[in-house]
Amino acid sequence: MKILITAGPTCEDIDPVRYITNRSSGRMGYSVAAEALSRGHEVVLVSGPTRLDPPAGADLRPVRSAGQMCEACLEVFEDCDAAVLVAAVADYRPAEPLAEKIAKSHGELTLRLVRTEDIARRLGQRKGRRVLVGFALETAAHRARAESKLDAKNLDAVVLNDPATFGAEQIEAELLVRGEGWIAETRGTKLQLSGQILDLLERLVSARR
Amino acid sequence: MKILITAGPTCEDIDPVRYITNRSSGRMGYSVAAEALSRGHEVVLVSGPTRLDPPAGADLRPVRSAGQMCEACLEVFEDCDAAVLVAAVADYRPAEPLAEKIAKSHGELTLRLVRTEDIARRLGQRKGRRVLVGFALETAAHRARAESKLDAKNLDAVVLNDPATFGAEQIEAELLVRGEGWIAETRGTKLQLSGQILDLLERLVSARR
């Protein structure tokens, strides 16, 4: 099958020099992509800036901002059987990015932020028979937030994990599947979790055929 | 002689996941450090997060935020003959970093930013006979801003360059020296500019002895 995978952080420019980003290393998404490729699937990897070499054989689409990532995803999703949204997409971006570097002045500065495109929601609206898996990264009220994300965005499954896993080799994660509840709790490597995600993806896609 | 060199960007946390940073790659600072080491000088390299391998022989002090960089610089400056402040230090940081990840909500968000420690100014106040060189990165009113930076922070020289050089191998820069004016305009590699900076540093330090 053909799988869209997003990975890495996004960068939202404040001015030509400064930007807002997050601690995502891209490792989890690249690991899911590598596992999918090793199973013979086709992979489109839409990736924010990372320090990683893309897995050989992936159709890499490098992007910088949430807006660019959304555009790239909408472009390829229709042609895919499933999508796994691993990227840590910025929820907010500066309302008015500046063309000139902000000059330092004394005192405070207020930065007005607006919501970025909600990529999971946008894909959820047009998913048809495709399988859509999201990630939830929460420091509090973990399960409740993952459950409302599943519903609000029309996802088929949510992988819940903790920011402590950013950049790490090991990961602790829980897997929520629509109609099945919380089916698995994983403590292991990102590669092991990638295997579980691909098992689930293959099962859900073949059930819909 | 013993030289303090700062390099790279700093990262200012918004919450456990998100942060503000800038496009500095660290290459210019690491290049100045490598050049200084190759001339037999001692180097303390206070560096924000970069993807670079530190030059062999440097006393590397890795830091994340402007506050941490300031602390590390104040700690070692007294023991140095000169400092070259190449790092693109964040001028602003979130006023109140949050312990929990900000939950997404609809609509806008306002981020209140406050000034970070002004490292150049702090070192300028306590420099004594040490030589202090700063970098100015400007997209507008280039020379005027560099000139006021030289005075306001009690620097001995300012290297003026453009954000276009971030991450690049080539650099365009101008060199302003106290009492001498604009002495050089460089178009070349970061290594060539590093050579010019070290020539200047050696000249100024030996003139003070």
Coordinates of C-alpha atoms in Angstrom, one line a residue, chain A:
Chain A
M1 CA 0.0 0.0 0.0
K2 CA 0.9 3.7 -0.2
I3 CA 1.4 5.5 3.0
L4 CA 1.7 9.2 3.8
I5 CA 4.0 9.8 6.8
T6 CA 4.7 13.2 8.4
A7 CA 7.7 13.7 10.6
G8 CA 9.8 16.3 12.5
P9 CA 8.9 19.7 13.8
T10 CA 7.7 22.7 11.8
C11 CA 9.3 26.2 12.0
E12 CA 7.1 29.3 12.1
D13 CA 8.9 32.5 11.3
I14 CA 8.7 35.5 13.5
D15 CA 11.0 37.5 11.3
P16 CA 13.9 36.7 8.9
V17 CA 16.0 35.5 11.8
R18 CA 13.8 34.2 14.6
Y19 CA 11.2 31.4 14.6
I20 CA 9.1 29.2 16.8
T21 CA 9.7 25.5 16.7
N22 CA 9.6 22.4 19.0
R23 CA 11.8 19.6 20.3
S24 CA 10.8 17.0 17.8
S25 CA 13.8 15.2 16.3
G26 CA 12.0 13.5 13.5
R27 CA 13.2 10.1 14.7
M28 CA 9.8 8.5 15.4
G29 CA 8.4 9.5 12.0
Y30 CA 11.6 8.4 10.1
S31 CA 11.4 5.1 12.0
V32 CA 7.8 4.5 10.9
A33 CA 8.8 5.3 7.3
A34 CA 11.8 2.9 7.5
E35 CA 9.6 0.1 8.8
A36 CA 6.9 0.7 6.2
L37 CA 9.6 0.6 3.4
S38 CA 11.1 -2.6 4.8
R39 CA 7.7 -4.2 4.5
G40 CA 7.5 -3.3 0.8
H41 CA 5.1 -0.3 1.1
E42 CA 5.4 2.9 -0.8
V43 CA 6.1 5.9 1.4
V44 CA 5.7 9.6 0.9
L45 CA 7.6 11.3 3.8
V46 CA 6.5 14.9 4.4
S47 CA 9.2 16.2 6.8
G48 CA 10.0 19.3 8.7
P49 CA 13.7 20.3 9.2
T50 CA 15.6 17.4 11.0
R51 CA 19.2 16.3 11.3
L52 CA 18.3 12.8 9.9
D53 CA 19.1 11.1 6.6
P54 CA 15.8 10.1 5.0
P55 CA 15.3 6.3 4.7
A56 CA 16.3 5.1 1.2
G57 CA 13.4 4.7 -1.1
A58 CA 11.1 7.2 0.5
D59 CA 9.5 9.9 -1.6
L60 CA 10.8 12.8 0.6
R61 CA 8.9 16.1 0.5
P62 CA 10.8 18.6 2.7
V63 CA 8.8 21.5 4.2
R64 CA 9.4 24.2 6.8
S65 CA 6.1 25.5 8.1
A66 CA 2.8 24.0 9.2
G67 CA 1.2 25.7 6.2
Q68 CA 3.6 24.1 3.8
M69 CA 3.2 20.7 5.5
C70 CA -0.6 20.9 5.2
E71 CA -0.3 21.8 1.5
A72 CA 2.0 18.9 0.8
C73 CA -0.2 16.4 2.7
L74 CA -3.4 17.5 0.9
E75 CA -1.6 17.1 -2.4
V76 CA -0.6 13.4 -1.8
F77 CA -3.3 12.1 0.6
E78 CA -5.9 11.3 -2.1
D79 CA -3.5 8.9 -3.8
C80 CA -2.6 7.1 -0.5
D81 CA -4.2 4.2 1.4
A82 CA -3.3 5.4 4.8
A83 CA -1.5 8.3 6.6
V84 CA 0.4 8.3 9.9
L85 CA 0.8 11.9 11.2
V86 CA 3.9 11.7 13.4
A87 CA 5.1 15.3 12.9
A88 CA 5.0 17.7 15.8
V89 CA 3.2 20.4 13.9
A90 CA 3.2 23.9 15.4
D91 CA -0.3 24.7 16.7
Y92 CA 0.4 28.4 16.6
R93 CA 2.3 30.8 14.3
P94 CA 3.1 34.5 14.5
A95 CA 0.1 36.4 13.2
E96 CA 2.2 38.8 11.1
P97 CA 5.8 37.6 10.3
L98 CA 8.0 40.6 9.7
A99 CA 10.2 41.2 6.7
E100 CA 12.8 42.9 8.7
K101 CA 14.5 41.7 11.9
I102 CA 12.8 43.1 15.0
A103 CA 15.2 45.7 16.4
K104 CA 16.0 45.2 20.1
S105 CA 14.4 47.8 22.3
H106 CA 14.1 47.9 26.0
G107 CA 11.2 46.4 27.9
E108 CA 8.7 43.8 26.7
L109 CA 7.4 42.6 23.4
T110 CA 4.0 41.0 22.7
L111 CA 3.8 38.4 20.0
R112 CA 0.4 37.7 18.6
L113 CA 0.0 34.1 17.6
V114 CA -2.8 32.5 15.5
R115 CA -3.7 28.9 14.9
T116 CA -2.0 27.0 12.1
E117 CA -3.9 24.7 9.7
D118 CA -5.1 21.6 11.5
I119 CA -3.7 19.0 9.2
A120 CA -5.2 16.0 11.0
R121 CA -8.6 17.6 10.9
R122 CA -8.3 18.5 7.2
L123 CA -7.3 15.0 6.2
G124 CA -10.0 13.5 8.5
Q125 CA -12.6 15.5 6.6
R126 CA -11.6 14.0 3.3
K127 CA -10.4 10.5 4.3
G128 CA -13.1 8.3 2.7
R129 CA -12.0 4.7 3.2
R130 CA -8.4 5.7 4.0
V131 CA -6.9 4.9 7.4
L132 CA -5.7 7.8 9.4
V133 CA -3.5 7.6 12.4
G134 CA -2.5 10.5 14.6
F135 CA 0.0 11.1 17.4
A136 CA -0.9 12.9 20.6
L137 CA 1.8 14.4 22.7
E138 CA 0.6 15.4 26.1
T139 CA 2.1 16.3 29.5
A140 CA -1.3 16.2 31.3
A141 CA -4.8 14.7 31.1
H142 CA -3.2 12.2 28.7
R143 CA -5.9 9.7 27.8
A144 CA -8.8 12.1 27.8
R145 CA -7.1 14.4 25.3
A146 CA -6.2 11.6 23.0
E147 CA -9.8 10.3 23.1
S148 CA -11.2 13.7 22.2
K149 CA -8.6 14.0 19.4
L150 CA -9.7 10.7 17.9
D151 CA -13.3 11.9 17.7
A152 CA -12.7 15.5 16.8
K153 CA -10.5 14.7 13.9
N154 CA -12.1 11.6 12.6
L155 CA -9.0 9.5 13.2
D156 CA -8.8 5.7 13.2
A157 CA -6.2 5.5 15.9
V158 CA -4.1 7.7 18.1
V159 CA -0.6 7.0 19.5
L160 CA -0.2 8.8 22.8
N161 CA 3.2 9.6 24.0
D162 CA 5.1 12.1 26.2
P163 CA 7.5 14.9 25.4
A164 CA 10.2 13.0 27.4
T165 CA 10.6 10.8 24.3
F166 CA 11.7 13.7 22.1
G167 CA 15.1 12.9 20.7
A168 CA 15.3 9.6 22.7
E169 CA 15.8 6.1 21.3
Q170 CA 13.3 4.6 23.8
I171 CA 9.7 5.5 23.9
E172 CA 6.7 4.9 26.1
A173 CA 3.4 5.0 24.2
E174 CA -0.2 3.8 24.3
L175 CA -2.3 2.9 21.4
L176 CA -6.0 3.9 21.1
V177 CA -8.0 2.4 18.2
R178 CA -11.5 3.5 17.2
G179 CA -14.1 0.9 18.3
E180 CA -11.4 -1.1 20.2
G181 CA -10.3 1.3 22.9
W182 CA -6.8 1.3 24.4
I183 CA -5.3 -1.8 22.9
A184 CA -1.6 -1.6 23.7
E185 CA 1.0 0.0 25.9
T186 CA 4.6 0.0 24.7
R187 CA 7.9 0.5 26.4
G188 CA 10.6 -0.1 23.9
T189 CA 12.5 1.4 21.0
K190 CA 10.9 3.6 18.4
L191 CA 11.5 0.8 15.9
Q192 CA 9.4 -1.6 18.0
L193 CA 6.6 0.9 18.2
S194 CA 6.9 1.4 14.4
G195 CA 6.3 -2.3 14.0
Q196 CA 3.1 -2.1 16.1
I197 CA 1.9 0.8 14.1
L198 CA 2.5 -0.9 10.8
D199 CA 0.8 -4.1 12.1
L200 CA -2.3 -2.0 13.0
L201 CA -2.2 -0.1 9.7
E202 CA -2.1 -3.3 7.6
R203 CA -4.9 -4.8 9.6
L204 CA -7.2 -1.8 9.3
V205 CA -6.5 -1.2 5.6
S206 CA -7.1 -4.9 4.7
A207 CA -10.4 -4.8 6.8
R208 CA -11.7 -2.0 4.6
R209 CA -11.0 -3.7 1.3

